[in-house]
Amino acid sequence: MTDVTANRQPPTANRFWTGRRVFVTGHTGFKGAWLVQWLRHLGAEVTGYALAADTTPSLFEAANVAEGICSILADVRDPGSLSDALADSRAEVVFHLAAQSLVRESYARPVDTYATNVMGTVNVLEAVRTNGHVRAVVVVTSDKCYENREWAWAYRENEALGGHDPYSSSKACAELVTGAYRDSFFGRDGAPRVASARAGNVIGGGDWAADRLVPDLVRAFERGTAALIRNPAAIRPWQHVLEPLHGYLMLAEALVARGELASAWNFGPWEQDVQPVRWVADRLASLWGDGAAWQQDEREQPHEAMLLKVDSTRARTLLGWRPRLSLQTALEWIVEWQKAFGAAPERAAELTLAQIARFESMTA
């Protein structure tokens, strides 16, 4: 059952995005592909900049995300190429999503993780600094940028940054870079307005990443095998991918109008949707049916935080953003998307746009 919250203002209320030139890094990734589909749906003129999709299948390819946009396959670690692409796009709004986004991968490739997540952010902001068209920038980091003290309280935007693993640390570094550029170069009249966005654990249809809970579960369910779960007691702030993307769209629109909003923002779920991994695995298995099951992976695992929550009071108060889907509903949407895709892979774009339209209609 879909939950409709008190928020009644869609990001499209004043047609802000119609014809708006937008530059999206990381458009070939899971979140980036959903964002580009939504921006196209809103009428934006999109330039995407990213490496080729790194999963097979990928939402980017399955949904033909490159169709109707300027898609540039290149690396955010290449400052010259990035600067030229942004200049050519004449974009007014930049969403920076390109990242190495997996904790366990960061243990295997720490140098690449820092190079992409930290210097990639430097390169994006430097390109913005030398570009005369950009008005607003949303740098997407992570809820894992906080110094995790394993406490029961949700982290607010003014909490200390940190990170035990290279991924979390790199996202804290990206926040520091964003703050330094904002304070040094973008804090004056006429300069681009730069904000950072910290979302919870994002889930949704069309995610085929390795070492990520929902894709791992879905792959096992499709094979008819028991999924291996490494840390079923870990508690995370789960949310459907459209929830933070809605926040990013609202934030970018607000930045163009109000420079004082250029700061850090949390976009997390309601308290009741901060749940253990086993809660998600049990309910997804139940929704999937067909004997879907999971079991704990008893092998030794690298360190990961056990408890993480973020406080989104600021976004709710100042932006009017609200979560719209309960976690149960988000899981229902995932099963719906994945099963429909499995039956007809050519429908990926249709399935994605249908869920975007349904999400928007909840505020009509």
Coordinates of C-alpha atoms in Angstrom, one line a residue:
M1 CA 0.0 0.0 0.0
T2 CA 1.4 3.4 -1.0
D3 CA 1.9 6.0 1.6
V4 CA 1.0 9.6 0.7
T5 CA 2.6 12.2 3.0
A6 CA 1.7 15.8 3.7
N7 CA 4.0 17.1 1.0
R8 CA 1.9 18.3 -1.9
Q9 CA 4.4 20.2 -4.0
P10 CA 6.0 18.2 -6.9
P11 CA 9.3 19.5 -8.2
T12 CA 7.6 20.2 -11.5
A13 CA 5.0 22.7 -10.1
N14 CA 6.4 25.7 -11.9
R15 CA 7.9 23.9 -14.9
F16 CA 11.3 24.8 -13.7
W17 CA 13.0 21.9 -15.5
T18 CA 11.4 22.4 -18.9
G19 CA 14.2 23.3 -21.4
R20 CA 16.7 23.6 -18.5
R21 CA 20.2 22.6 -19.4
V22 CA 21.5 20.0 -16.9
F23 CA 24.9 18.3 -16.5
V24 CA 24.9 14.9 -14.7
T25 CA 28.1 13.0 -13.8
G26 CA 27.6 9.3 -13.2
H27 CA 24.6 9.1 -15.5
T28 CA 25.5 5.5 -16.4
G29 CA 25.1 4.3 -12.8
F30 CA 22.0 3.1 -11.0
K31 CA 21.0 6.4 -9.4
G32 CA 22.3 8.5 -12.3
A33 CA 20.2 6.5 -14.8
W34 CA 17.0 7.0 -12.8
L35 CA 17.8 10.7 -12.4
V36 CA 18.4 11.2 -16.2
Q37 CA 15.1 9.4 -16.9
W38 CA 13.3 11.7 -14.5
L39 CA 15.0 14.9 -15.9
R40 CA 14.0 13.9 -19.5
H41 CA 10.5 13.2 -18.3
L42 CA 10.5 16.8 -16.9
G43 CA 11.7 18.2 -20.2
A44 CA 15.3 19.0 -19.3
E45 CA 18.1 19.1 -21.8
V46 CA 20.6 16.7 -20.3
T47 CA 24.3 16.1 -20.8
G48 CA 25.6 13.0 -19.0
Y49 CA 29.3 12.4 -18.3
A50 CA 30.6 9.1 -16.9
L51 CA 32.5 5.9 -17.5
A52 CA 30.6 3.1 -19.3
A53 CA 28.1 1.2 -17.2
D54 CA 30.0 -1.4 -15.1
T55 CA 27.3 -4.0 -14.7
T56 CA 25.6 -6.4 -17.1
P57 CA 22.8 -5.8 -17.4
S58 CA 22.7 -2.1 -16.5
L59 CA 19.7 0.2 -16.2
F60 CA 21.5 2.7 -18.4
E61 CA 21.7 0.3 -21.4
A62 CA 18.4 -1.6 -20.7
A63 CA 16.4 1.6 -20.5
N64 CA 18.2 3.3 -23.4
V65 CA 19.1 6.2 -21.1
A66 CA 21.5 7.6 -23.7
E67 CA 18.6 8.2 -26.1
G68 CA 17.6 11.8 -26.3
I69 CA 20.6 13.2 -24.3
C70 CA 24.2 14.1 -24.9
S71 CA 26.0 11.1 -23.4
I72 CA 29.7 11.4 -22.9
L73 CA 31.7 8.3 -21.8
A74 CA 34.7 9.7 -20.0
D75 CA 36.3 9.9 -16.6
V76 CA 35.8 12.5 -13.8
R77 CA 39.5 12.0 -13.0
D78 CA 40.3 13.6 -16.4
P79 CA 40.0 17.4 -15.6
G80 CA 40.5 18.6 -19.1
S81 CA 37.8 16.4 -20.7
L82 CA 35.4 17.2 -17.9
S83 CA 35.9 20.9 -18.1
D84 CA 35.4 20.9 -21.9
A85 CA 32.3 18.8 -21.6
L86 CA 30.7 21.1 -19.0
A87 CA 31.5 24.2 -21.1
D88 CA 30.1 22.6 -24.2
S89 CA 26.9 21.7 -22.4
R90 CA 26.2 25.3 -21.3
A91 CA 24.5 23.7 -18.3
E92 CA 22.8 25.8 -15.6
V93 CA 22.5 23.0 -13.1
V94 CA 25.0 20.3 -12.2
F95 CA 24.4 17.0 -10.4
H96 CA 27.6 15.3 -9.4
L97 CA 26.9 11.6 -8.8
A98 CA 30.0 9.9 -10.4
A99 CA 31.6 7.8 -7.7
Q100 CA 33.1 4.5 -6.6
S101 CA 30.1 3.6 -4.5
L102 CA 30.8 0.3 -2.8
V103 CA 32.3 -0.1 0.7
R104 CA 33.9 -3.5 0.0
E105 CA 35.3 -2.4 -3.3
S106 CA 37.0 0.4 -1.5
Y107 CA 39.0 -2.1 0.5
A108 CA 40.2 -3.7 -2.7
R109 CA 40.8 -0.5 -4.6
P110 CA 41.5 2.3 -2.0
V111 CA 43.6 4.5 -4.3
D112 CA 41.0 4.4 -7.1
T113 CA 38.2 5.1 -4.6
Y114 CA 40.0 8.3 -3.3
A115 CA 41.0 9.3 -6.8
T116 CA 37.4 9.1 -8.1
N117 CA 35.5 10.3 -5.0
V118 CA 37.8 13.0 -3.8
M119 CA 39.7 14.3 -6.9
G120 CA 36.7 13.6 -9.1
T121 CA 34.8 16.1 -6.9
V122 CA 37.7 18.6 -7.0
N123 CA 37.6 18.3 -10.8
V124 CA 33.9 18.9 -11.1
L125 CA 34.0 21.9 -8.8
E126 CA 37.0 23.3 -10.6
A127 CA 35.2 23.0 -13.9
V128 CA 32.2 24.8 -12.4
R129 CA 34.5 27.5 -11.1
T130 CA 35.8 28.3 -14.6
N131 CA 32.4 28.0 -16.3
G132 CA 30.1 31.0 -16.7
H133 CA 26.8 29.3 -17.1
V134 CA 26.3 27.1 -14.0
R135 CA 23.9 28.5 -11.4
A136 CA 23.5 25.6 -9.0
V137 CA 25.5 22.4 -8.1
V138 CA 24.3 19.4 -6.1
V139 CA 27.2 17.2 -5.0
V140 CA 25.9 13.8 -4.0
T141 CA 27.9 12.2 -1.2
S142 CA 26.6 9.6 1.3
D143 CA 25.1 9.1 4.7
K144 CA 28.4 7.2 5.4
C145 CA 30.3 10.5 5.4
Y146 CA 29.7 10.9 9.2
E147 CA 32.0 9.8 11.9
N148 CA 30.0 6.7 12.9
R149 CA 29.8 6.4 16.7
E150 CA 27.3 3.5 16.6
W151 CA 24.8 5.5 18.6
A152 CA 21.0 5.4 18.4
W153 CA 20.6 9.0 17.4
A154 CA 20.3 10.1 13.7
Y155 CA 23.2 12.2 12.4
R156 CA 22.4 15.8 11.6
E157 CA 24.2 17.9 9.0
N158 CA 26.4 19.6 11.6
E159 CA 27.8 16.3 13.0
A160 CA 31.5 15.4 12.7
L161 CA 32.6 13.9 9.4
G162 CA 34.8 10.8 9.3
G163 CA 34.9 7.2 8.0
H164 CA 36.5 3.9 9.1
D165 CA 36.7 2.4 5.6
P166 CA 38.1 4.1 2.4
Y167 CA 34.7 4.6 0.9
S168 CA 33.2 6.3 3.9
S169 CA 36.4 8.3 4.4
S170 CA 36.4 9.4 0.7
K171 CA 32.9 10.7 1.0
A172 CA 33.8 12.7 4.1
C173 CA 36.7 14.1 2.1
A174 CA 34.3 15.0 -0.7
E175 CA 32.2 16.9 1.7
L176 CA 35.2 18.8 3.0
V177 CA 36.2 19.6 -0.6
T178 CA 32.7 20.8 -1.4
G179 CA 32.7 23.0 1.7
A180 CA 36.1 24.5 1.0
Y181 CA 35.1 25.4 -2.6
R182 CA 31.8 26.8 -1.5
D183 CA 33.5 29.0 1.1
S184 CA 36.5 30.0 -1.1
F185 CA 35.0 30.5 -4.5
F186 CA 31.2 30.3 -4.5
G187 CA 30.1 32.4 -1.5
R188 CA 29.6 35.7 -3.3
D189 CA 26.9 37.3 -5.4
G190 CA 26.7 35.9 -9.0
A191 CA 28.7 32.8 -8.2
P192 CA 27.3 29.3 -8.5
R193 CA 25.5 28.0 -5.4
V194 CA 26.9 24.7 -4.2
A195 CA 25.2 22.2 -1.9
S196 CA 25.9 18.6 -0.9
A197 CA 23.3 15.8 -0.4
R198 CA 23.6 12.9 1.9
A199 CA 21.1 10.1 1.2
G200 CA 20.3 6.9 3.0
N201 CA 20.8 3.4 1.6
V202 CA 19.1 3.7 -1.8
I203 CA 17.2 0.7 -3.3
G204 CA 15.1 0.3 -6.4
G205 CA 14.5 -1.6 -9.6
G206 CA 17.3 -1.8 -12.1
D207 CA 20.2 -2.1 -9.7
W208 CA 22.6 -4.9 -10.6
A209 CA 25.6 -3.8 -8.5
A210 CA 27.7 -6.5 -6.8
D211 CA 28.0 -6.6 -3.0
R212 CA 24.8 -4.6 -2.5
L213 CA 21.9 -6.1 -0.5
V214 CA 18.9 -5.9 -2.8
P215 CA 20.7 -6.8 -6.1
D216 CA 22.4 -9.7 -4.3
L217 CA 19.0 -10.9 -3.0
V218 CA 17.3 -10.6 -6.4
R219 CA 20.1 -12.4 -8.2
A220 CA 19.8 -15.3 -5.8
F221 CA 16.0 -15.4 -6.0
E222 CA 16.1 -15.4 -9.8
R223 CA 18.5 -18.4 -9.7
G224 CA 16.5 -20.2 -7.1
T225 CA 19.3 -20.3 -4.6
A226 CA 19.6 -18.9 -1.0
A227 CA 21.2 -15.5 -0.9
L228 CA 24.2 -15.1 1.3
I229 CA 23.9 -12.1 3.7
R230 CA 27.1 -11.0 5.5
N231 CA 25.6 -8.8 8.2
P232 CA 21.9 -9.4 8.9
A233 CA 21.9 -7.4 12.1
A234 CA 23.2 -4.2 10.5
I235 CA 20.7 -1.3 10.7
R236 CA 20.4 1.1 7.8
P237 CA 18.2 4.0 6.6
W238 CA 16.6 2.3 3.5
Q239 CA 14.8 4.4 0.9
H240 CA 13.5 4.0 -2.7
V241 CA 15.8 5.7 -5.2
L242 CA 13.1 8.2 -6.2
E243 CA 13.1 9.6 -2.6
P244 CA 16.6 11.2 -2.6
L245 CA 16.3 12.1 -6.3
H246 CA 13.2 14.0 -5.5
G247 CA 15.3 15.8 -2.8
Y248 CA 18.1 16.6 -5.2
L249 CA 15.6 18.1 -7.7
M250 CA 14.0 20.2 -5.1
L251 CA 17.3 21.3 -3.7
A252 CA 18.7 22.3 -7.1
E253 CA 15.6 24.3 -7.8
A254 CA 15.7 26.0 -4.4
L255 CA 19.4 26.9 -4.8
V256 CA 18.7 28.8 -8.0
A257 CA 16.3 31.0 -6.1
R258 CA 17.9 31.1 -2.6
G259 CA 21.7 31.3 -2.1
E260 CA 21.5 30.8 1.6
L261 CA 20.5 27.2 1.1
A262 CA 24.0 26.4 -0.3
S263 CA 25.1 23.9 2.4
A264 CA 24.8 20.2 3.4
W265 CA 21.5 18.3 3.4
N266 CA 20.3 15.0 4.6
F267 CA 17.6 13.0 2.7
G268 CA 16.7 10.0 4.7
P269 CA 13.6 7.9 5.5
W270 CA 11.1 8.1 8.3
E271 CA 12.3 6.5 11.6
Q272 CA 10.2 3.4 11.1
D273 CA 12.0 2.6 7.9
V274 CA 15.4 2.4 9.5
Q275 CA 15.5 -1.4 9.7
P276 CA 18.0 -4.3 10.0
V277 CA 19.2 -6.1 6.9
R278 CA 17.3 -9.2 8.0
W279 CA 14.1 -7.2 8.0
V280 CA 14.6 -6.2 4.4
A281 CA 15.7 -9.7 3.3
D282 CA 12.8 -11.4 5.0
R283 CA 10.2 -9.1 3.4
L284 CA 11.8 -9.1 0.0
A285 CA 11.9 -12.9 0.0
S286 CA 8.2 -13.0 1.1
L287 CA 7.2 -10.6 -1.7
W288 CA 9.2 -12.5 -4.3
G289 CA 7.7 -15.9 -3.4
D290 CA 8.8 -19.0 -5.3
G291 CA 10.7 -20.3 -2.4
A292 CA 13.0 -17.3 -2.1
A293 CA 15.3 -17.5 0.9
W294 CA 18.6 -16.3 2.4
Q295 CA 21.2 -17.4 4.9
Q296 CA 24.0 -15.7 6.8
D297 CA 27.5 -15.8 5.2
E298 CA 29.7 -17.1 8.0
R299 CA 33.0 -16.1 6.3
E300 CA 35.1 -13.3 7.9
Q301 CA 34.1 -9.9 6.6
P302 CA 35.8 -6.5 6.6
H303 CA 34.6 -3.9 9.0
E304 CA 31.3 -2.2 8.3
A305 CA 29.2 0.1 10.6
M306 CA 26.4 -1.7 12.5
L307 CA 24.0 1.3 13.0
L308 CA 23.4 4.3 10.8
K309 CA 20.6 6.8 10.7
V310 CA 20.3 10.4 9.3
D311 CA 18.1 13.2 10.5
S312 CA 16.2 14.9 7.6
T313 CA 14.5 17.6 9.7
R314 CA 16.2 20.4 7.9
A315 CA 15.1 19.2 4.4
R316 CA 11.5 18.7 5.7
T317 CA 11.5 22.1 7.3
L318 CA 13.2 24.3 4.8
L319 CA 12.6 22.5 1.5
G320 CA 9.2 20.9 2.2
W321 CA 10.7 17.5 1.2
R322 CA 9.0 14.4 2.6
P323 CA 9.5 10.6 2.1
R324 CA 6.5 9.3 0.2
L325 CA 7.0 5.5 0.1
S326 CA 7.2 3.3 3.1
L327 CA 10.0 0.7 3.1
Q328 CA 7.4 -2.0 2.5
T329 CA 6.0 -0.2 -0.5
A330 CA 9.6 0.4 -1.9
L331 CA 10.2 -3.3 -1.7
E332 CA 6.9 -4.0 -3.5
W333 CA 7.9 -1.6 -6.3
I334 CA 11.3 -3.4 -6.6
V335 CA 9.7 -6.8 -7.0
E336 CA 7.2 -5.4 -9.5
W337 CA 10.0 -3.8 -11.5
Q338 CA 12.4 -6.7 -11.5
K339 CA 9.7 -9.4 -12.3
A340 CA 8.3 -7.3 -15.1
F341 CA 11.8 -6.7 -16.5
G342 CA 12.6 -10.4 -16.2
A343 CA 9.5 -11.2 -18.3
A344 CA 10.2 -8.4 -20.9
P345 CA 13.6 -6.7 -20.7
E346 CA 12.7 -4.4 -23.5
R347 CA 10.2 -2.7 -21.1
A348 CA 12.9 -1.2 -18.8
A349 CA 12.4 2.4 -19.8
E350 CA 8.6 2.0 -19.7
L351 CA 8.8 0.4 -16.2
T352 CA 11.1 3.2 -14.9
L353 CA 9.0 6.0 -16.3
A354 CA 5.8 4.4 -15.0
Q355 CA 7.1 4.4 -11.4
I356 CA 8.3 7.9 -11.8
A357 CA 4.9 9.0 -12.9
R358 CA 3.2 7.1 -10.1
F359 CA 5.6 8.7 -7.6
E360 CA 4.7 12.1 -8.9
S361 CA 1.0 11.4 -8.9
M362 CA 1.1 10.8 -5.1
T363 CA 1.4 14.6 -4.6
A364 CA -1.3 15.7 -7.1

